[in-house]
mmCIF file of C-alpha atoms in Angstrom:
data_model
loop_
_atom_site.group_PDB
_atom_site.id
_atom_site.type_symbol
_atom_site.label_atom_id
_atom_site.label_comp_id
_atom_site.label_asym_id
_atom_site.label_seq_id
_atom_site.Cartn_x
_atom_site.Cartn_y
_atom_site.Cartn_z
ATOM 1 C CA UNK A 724 1.293 -28.666 22.595
ATOM 2 C CA UNK A 725 2.359 -31.089 19.888
ATOM 3 C CA UNK A 726 0.038 -32.585 17.273
ATOM 4 C CA UNK A 727 0.290 -36.046 18.821
ATOM 5 C CA UNK A 728 -0.844 -34.672 22.158
ATOM 6 C CA UNK A 729 -3.770 -32.880 20.530
ATOM 7 C CA UNK A 730 -4.739 -36.108 18.776
ATOM 8 C CA UNK A 731 -4.686 -37.983 22.071
ATOM 9 C CA UNK A 732 -6.895 -35.344 23.682
ATOM 10 C CA UNK A 733 -9.381 -35.638 20.822
ATOM 11 C CA UNK A 734 -9.453 -39.425 21.271
ATOM 12 C CA UNK A 735 -10.601 -39.223 24.865
ATOM 13 C CA UNK A 736 -13.953 -40.987 25.307
ATOM 14 C CA UNK A 737 -16.604 -38.304 25.556
ATOM 15 C CA UNK A 738 -20.310 -38.728 26.211
ATOM 16 C CA UNK A 739 -22.316 -35.604 25.413
ATOM 17 C CA UNK A 740 -25.421 -34.777 27.403
ATOM 18 C CA UNK A 741 -27.862 -31.888 27.098
ATOM 19 C CA UNK A 742 -29.073 -29.998 30.166
ATOM 20 C CA UNK A 743 -31.809 -27.450 30.636
ATOM 21 C CA UNK A 744 -31.107 -24.183 32.411
ATOM 22 C CA UNK A 745 -31.064 -24.429 36.199
ATOM 23 C CA UNK A 746 -30.087 -28.103 36.284
ATOM 24 C CA UNK A 747 -27.368 -29.609 38.490
ATOM 25 C CA UNK A 748 -24.633 -31.452 36.610
ATOM 26 C CA UNK A 749 -22.909 -32.619 39.789
ATOM 27 C CA UNK A 750 -24.287 -32.106 43.285
ATOM 28 C CA UNK A 751 -22.527 -31.396 46.560
ATOM 29 C CA UNK A 752 -21.624 -34.642 48.342
ATOM 30 C CA UNK A 753 -21.660 -36.669 45.139
ATOM 31 C CA UNK A 754 -18.772 -39.015 44.360
ATOM 32 C CA UNK A 755 -17.818 -38.835 40.714
ATOM 33 C CA UNK A 756 -15.869 -41.057 38.338
ATOM 34 C CA UNK A 757 -15.786 -38.634 35.434
ATOM 35 C CA UNK A 758 -14.853 -35.057 34.556
ATOM 36 C CA UNK A 759 -17.116 -32.759 32.607
ATOM 37 C CA UNK A 760 -16.248 -30.506 29.682
ATOM 38 C CA UNK A 761 -18.494 -27.533 28.927
ATOM 39 C CA UNK A 762 -19.231 -27.787 25.183
ATOM 40 C CA UNK A 763 -21.996 -25.179 24.976
ATOM 41 C CA UNK A 764 -23.718 -22.837 27.393
ATOM 42 C CA UNK A 765 -22.852 -21.237 30.720
ATOM 43 C CA UNK A 766 -22.137 -23.273 33.850
ATOM 44 C CA UNK A 767 -21.436 -22.205 37.423
ATOM 45 C CA UNK A 768 -20.117 -23.551 40.689
ATOM 46 C CA UNK A 769 -22.320 -22.629 43.624
ATOM 47 C CA UNK A 770 -23.214 -23.378 47.222
ATOM 48 C CA UNK A 771 -26.452 -22.961 49.135
ATOM 49 C CA UNK A 772 -26.123 -21.499 52.638
ATOM 50 C CA UNK A 773 -28.271 -22.325 55.633
ATOM 51 C CA UNK A 774 -31.041 -19.828 54.897
ATOM 52 C CA UNK A 775 -31.395 -21.062 51.307
ATOM 53 C CA UNK A 776 -29.466 -18.273 49.610
ATOM 54 C CA UNK A 777 -27.126 -19.152 46.761
ATOM 55 C CA UNK A 778 -23.530 -17.985 46.341
ATOM 56 C CA UNK A 779 -22.173 -18.442 42.831
ATOM 57 C CA UNK A 780 -18.463 -19.206 43.146
ATOM 58 C CA UNK A 781 -17.347 -19.157 39.506
ATOM 59 C CA UNK A 782 -18.594 -19.027 35.923
ATOM 60 C CA UNK A 783 -17.515 -21.501 33.241
ATOM 61 C CA UNK A 784 -17.581 -21.053 29.478
ATOM 62 C CA UNK A 785 -17.284 -23.502 26.571
ATOM 63 C CA UNK A 786 -13.939 -25.288 26.700
ATOM 64 C CA UNK A 787 -13.714 -25.278 30.500
ATOM 65 C CA UNK A 788 -13.363 -28.452 32.576
ATOM 66 C CA UNK A 789 -14.695 -27.088 35.865
ATOM 67 C CA UNK A 790 -14.267 -30.268 37.890
ATOM 68 C CA UNK A 791 -10.809 -31.457 36.832
ATOM 69 C CA UNK A 792 -9.976 -31.476 40.557
ATOM 70 C CA UNK A 793 -12.320 -34.470 40.915
ATOM 71 C CA UNK A 794 -9.458 -36.616 39.620
ATOM 72 C CA UNK A 795 -7.929 -36.279 43.098
ATOM 73 C CA UNK A 796 -10.805 -35.077 45.295
ATOM 74 C CA UNK A 797 -13.537 -37.648 44.837
ATOM 75 C CA UNK A 798 -16.397 -36.051 46.776
ATOM 76 C CA UNK A 799 -17.825 -32.764 45.539
ATOM 77 C CA UNK A 800 -17.909 -29.991 48.152
ATOM 78 C CA UNK A 801 -20.088 -27.705 46.000
ATOM 79 C CA UNK A 802 -22.652 -27.916 43.235
ATOM 80 C CA UNK A 803 -21.999 -27.577 39.523
ATOM 81 C CA UNK A 804 -25.046 -26.386 37.608
ATOM 82 C CA UNK A 805 -26.230 -24.789 34.390
ATOM 83 C CA UNK A 806 -27.236 -21.142 34.084
ATOM 84 C CA UNK A 807 -28.382 -21.614 30.477
ATOM 85 C CA UNK A 808 -29.275 -24.625 28.368
ATOM 86 C CA UNK A 809 -25.970 -26.437 27.990
ATOM 87 C CA UNK A 810 -24.200 -29.358 26.386
ATOM 88 C CA UNK A 811 -21.681 -31.077 28.630
ATOM 89 C CA UNK A 812 -19.252 -33.841 27.742
ATOM 90 C CA UNK A 813 -18.347 -36.459 30.346
ATOM 91 C CA UNK A 814 -14.872 -38.030 30.318
ATOM 92 C CA UNK A 815 -14.063 -41.036 32.566
ATOM 93 C CA UNK A 816 -11.417 -40.356 35.195
ATOM 94 C CA UNK A 817 -9.492 -43.484 34.221
ATOM 95 C CA UNK A 818 -9.067 -42.206 30.663
ATOM 96 C CA UNK A 819 -7.838 -38.801 31.865
ATOM 97 C CA UNK A 820 -5.413 -40.367 34.357
ATOM 98 C CA UNK A 821 -3.981 -42.670 31.697
ATOM 99 C CA UNK A 822 -3.508 -39.741 29.329
ATOM 100 C CA UNK A 823 -1.806 -37.480 31.877
ATOM 101 C CA UNK A 824 0.555 -40.275 32.940
ATOM 102 C CA UNK A 825 1.619 -40.794 29.335
ATOM 103 C CA UNK A 826 1.876 -37.144 28.249
ATOM 104 C CA UNK A 827 3.423 -34.789 30.773
ATOM 105 C CA UNK A 828 2.564 -31.629 28.789
ATOM 106 C CA UNK A 829 -1.122 -32.508 29.007
ATOM 107 C CA UNK A 830 -0.756 -33.042 32.763
ATOM 108 C CA UNK A 831 0.952 -29.641 32.986
ATOM 109 C CA UNK A 832 -1.872 -28.027 31.007
ATOM 110 C CA UNK A 833 -4.470 -29.405 33.426
ATOM 111 C CA UNK A 834 -2.351 -28.305 36.399
ATOM 112 C CA UNK A 835 -2.006 -24.833 34.897
ATOM 113 C CA UNK A 836 -5.791 -24.656 34.492
ATOM 114 C CA UNK A 837 -6.323 -25.376 38.193
ATOM 115 C CA UNK A 838 -3.801 -22.657 39.094
ATOM 116 C CA UNK A 839 -5.554 -20.114 36.869
ATOM 117 C CA UNK A 840 -8.878 -21.002 38.494
ATOM 118 C CA UNK A 841 -7.271 -20.406 41.889
ATOM 119 C CA UNK A 842 -6.094 -16.979 40.713
ATOM 120 C CA UNK A 843 -9.635 -16.134 39.603
ATOM 121 C CA UNK A 844 -10.981 -17.275 42.981
ATOM 122 C CA UNK A 845 -8.560 -14.922 44.721
ATOM 123 C CA UNK A 846 -9.710 -12.014 42.571
ATOM 124 C CA UNK A 847 -13.355 -12.797 43.302
ATOM 125 C CA UNK A 848 -12.581 -12.958 47.019
ATOM 126 C CA UNK A 849 -10.960 -9.534 46.880
ATOM 127 C CA UNK A 850 -13.994 -8.221 45.012
ATOM 128 C CA UNK A 851 -16.564 -9.511 47.460
ATOM 129 C CA UNK A 852 -14.476 -8.531 50.462
ATOM 130 C CA UNK A 853 -13.180 -5.093 49.484
ATOM 131 C CA UNK A 854 -14.742 -3.671 46.310
ATOM 132 C CA UNK A 855 -17.809 -1.479 46.252
ATOM 133 C CA UNK A 856 -20.956 -2.795 44.578
ATOM 134 C CA UNK A 857 -20.449 -0.774 41.351
ATOM 135 C CA UNK A 858 -16.823 -1.927 41.190
ATOM 136 C CA UNK A 859 -17.860 -5.570 41.629
ATOM 137 C CA UNK A 860 -20.395 -5.333 38.814
ATOM 138 C CA UNK A 861 -17.935 -3.568 36.522
ATOM 139 C CA UNK A 862 -15.252 -6.146 37.308
ATOM 140 C CA UNK A 863 -17.588 -9.017 36.447
ATOM 141 C CA UNK A 864 -18.358 -7.391 33.100
ATOM 142 C CA UNK A 865 -14.666 -6.807 32.357
ATOM 143 C CA UNK A 866 -13.714 -10.368 33.243
ATOM 144 C CA UNK A 867 -16.584 -11.942 31.343
ATOM 145 C CA UNK A 868 -16.021 -10.102 28.064
ATOM 146 C CA UNK A 869 -12.245 -10.641 28.301
ATOM 147 C CA UNK A 870 -12.741 -14.391 28.649
ATOM 148 C CA UNK A 871 -15.358 -14.465 25.898
ATOM 149 C CA UNK A 872 -12.956 -12.605 23.619
ATOM 150 C CA UNK A 873 -10.196 -15.105 24.406
ATOM 151 C CA UNK A 874 -12.343 -18.046 23.222
ATOM 152 C CA UNK A 875 -13.604 -16.251 20.130
ATOM 153 C CA UNK A 876 -17.152 -15.514 21.317
ATOM 154 C CA UNK A 877 -16.741 -11.731 21.467
ATOM 155 C CA UNK A 878 -15.143 -8.981 19.427
ATOM 156 C CA UNK A 879 -13.982 -7.340 22.647
ATOM 157 C CA UNK A 880 -16.797 -4.811 22.645
ATOM 158 C CA UNK A 881 -19.982 -6.865 22.838
ATOM 159 C CA UNK A 882 -21.002 -10.392 23.821
ATOM 160 C CA UNK A 883 -23.881 -12.463 25.057
ATOM 161 C CA UNK A 884 -24.277 -12.215 28.837
ATOM 162 C CA UNK A 885 -26.987 -14.766 29.624
ATOM 163 C CA UNK A 886 -27.248 -13.912 33.313
ATOM 164 C CA UNK A 887 -30.341 -12.655 35.089
ATOM 165 C CA UNK A 888 -29.968 -9.841 37.593
ATOM 166 C CA UNK A 889 -30.535 -12.245 40.535
ATOM 167 C CA UNK A 890 -27.754 -14.460 39.141
ATOM 168 C CA UNK A 891 -25.374 -11.496 38.897
ATOM 169 C CA UNK A 892 -26.298 -10.600 42.477
ATOM 170 C CA UNK A 893 -25.623 -14.206 43.595
ATOM 171 C CA UNK A 894 -22.167 -14.066 42.005
ATOM 172 C CA UNK A 895 -21.282 -10.768 43.669
ATOM 173 C CA UNK A 896 -22.715 -11.254 47.150
ATOM 174 C CA UNK A 897 -25.287 -8.495 46.707
ATOM 175 C CA UNK A 898 -29.025 -8.277 47.148
ATOM 176 C CA UNK A 899 -30.936 -8.134 43.878
ATOM 177 C CA UNK A 900 -32.379 -4.711 44.772
ATOM 178 C CA UNK A 901 -28.959 -3.214 45.528
ATOM 179 C CA UNK A 902 -27.395 -4.799 42.452
ATOM 180 C CA UNK A 903 -30.189 -3.431 40.246
ATOM 181 C CA UNK A 904 -29.700 0.080 41.615
ATOM 182 C CA UNK A 905 -25.935 0.070 41.083
ATOM 183 C CA UNK A 906 -26.223 -1.487 37.627
ATOM 184 C CA UNK A 907 -28.531 1.361 36.682
ATOM 185 C CA UNK A 908 -25.859 3.843 37.799
ATOM 186 C CA UNK A 909 -23.247 2.135 35.601
ATOM 187 C CA UNK A 910 -25.587 2.322 32.630
ATOM 188 C CA UNK A 911 -26.422 5.961 33.271
ATOM 189 C CA UNK A 912 -22.703 6.762 33.434
ATOM 190 C CA UNK A 913 -22.453 5.577 29.830
ATOM 191 C CA UNK A 914 -20.073 2.694 30.560
ATOM 192 C CA UNK A 915 -22.147 -0.248 29.309
ATOM 193 C CA UNK A 916 -25.371 -1.159 27.573
ATOM 194 C CA UNK A 917 -27.183 -4.338 28.624
ATOM 195 C CA UNK A 918 -30.193 -5.316 26.546
ATOM 196 C CA UNK A 919 -31.777 -8.710 25.935
ATOM 197 C CA UNK A 920 -28.855 -10.509 27.597
ATOM 198 C CA UNK A 921 -26.340 -8.746 25.362
ATOM 199 C CA UNK A 922 -23.542 -6.738 26.971
ATOM 200 C CA UNK A 923 -21.968 -3.869 25.029
ATOM 201 C CA UNK A 924 -18.997 -1.971 26.419
ATOM 202 C CA UNK A 925 -19.365 1.738 25.635
ATOM 203 C CA UNK A 926 -16.352 3.012 27.585
ATOM 204 C CA UNK A 927 -13.748 0.312 28.193
ATOM 205 C CA UNK A 928 -11.238 2.601 29.921
ATOM 206 C CA UNK A 929 -13.928 3.996 32.213
ATOM 207 C CA UNK A 930 -15.245 0.532 33.054
ATOM 208 C CA UNK A 931 -11.750 -0.758 33.841
ATOM 209 C CA UNK A 932 -11.091 2.247 36.072
ATOM 210 C CA UNK A 933 -14.320 1.684 38.001
ATOM 211 C CA UNK A 934 -13.563 -2.023 38.312
ATOM 212 C CA UNK A 935 -9.844 -1.609 39.073
ATOM 213 C CA UNK A 936 -9.508 -4.324 36.425
ATOM 214 C CA UNK A 937 -6.164 -5.773 35.406
ATOM 215 C CA UNK A 938 -6.474 -8.974 33.311
ATOM 216 C CA UNK A 939 -3.115 -10.375 34.439
ATOM 217 C CA UNK A 940 -4.820 -12.681 36.967
ATOM 218 C CA UNK A 941 -6.557 -14.480 34.071
ATOM 219 C CA UNK A 942 -3.135 -15.506 32.740
ATOM 220 C CA UNK A 943 -4.327 -15.431 29.151
ATOM 221 C CA UNK A 944 -1.582 -15.982 26.633
ATOM 222 C CA UNK A 945 -3.106 -13.293 24.465
ATOM 223 C CA UNK A 946 -5.619 -10.649 25.514
ATOM 224 C CA UNK A 947 -7.049 -8.716 22.590
ATOM 225 C CA UNK A 948 -7.130 -4.987 23.133
ATOM 226 C CA UNK A 949 -10.460 -3.179 23.233
ATOM 227 C CA UNK A 950 -10.935 0.227 21.749
#
């Protein structure tokens, strides 16, 4: 991306707003006229099923624009909420449309982002449909620390993982009791350490093998190796 294009991105009108943990940014059924940029914190897409249970559909880190699709699909078909205290920037749709019509590389970058999100959705679907519970948990850890490393928030071995066990269970389609039991097995196998919301990878090769993890689906331009 050229310097002029970066300058135009930085000139987009942005209104920052702080949210507490557990707060909806955009709710299912809502019609929006703006996109949101995660500036700080951890955000998720989720849906509530008929019996009140939550399914977390994706996790979003600083730098993500999790509702860029709202440029074309006006009504939200899921909720977008915070898992931690967060700062979110809101950008009017009209400003984004004007920018993408004037700078095709920026439009391509947004299109690429939606395609990468689709690839991640496919991987999550495979995980929930076909992977064992320990493999699902291991895969989530591998994906999370890989993405955190890519945005400079991890050294590839340790990172903040501000998820409660019920939230991990909601992301993986598991009961909290079952998730807790299988997480304990992963710890006892010496693959990871999880203390005070901090994840440390003790055996990257072993964790990847358990998870059947291949980062290609993340389509990162550079994935730092972990030793």
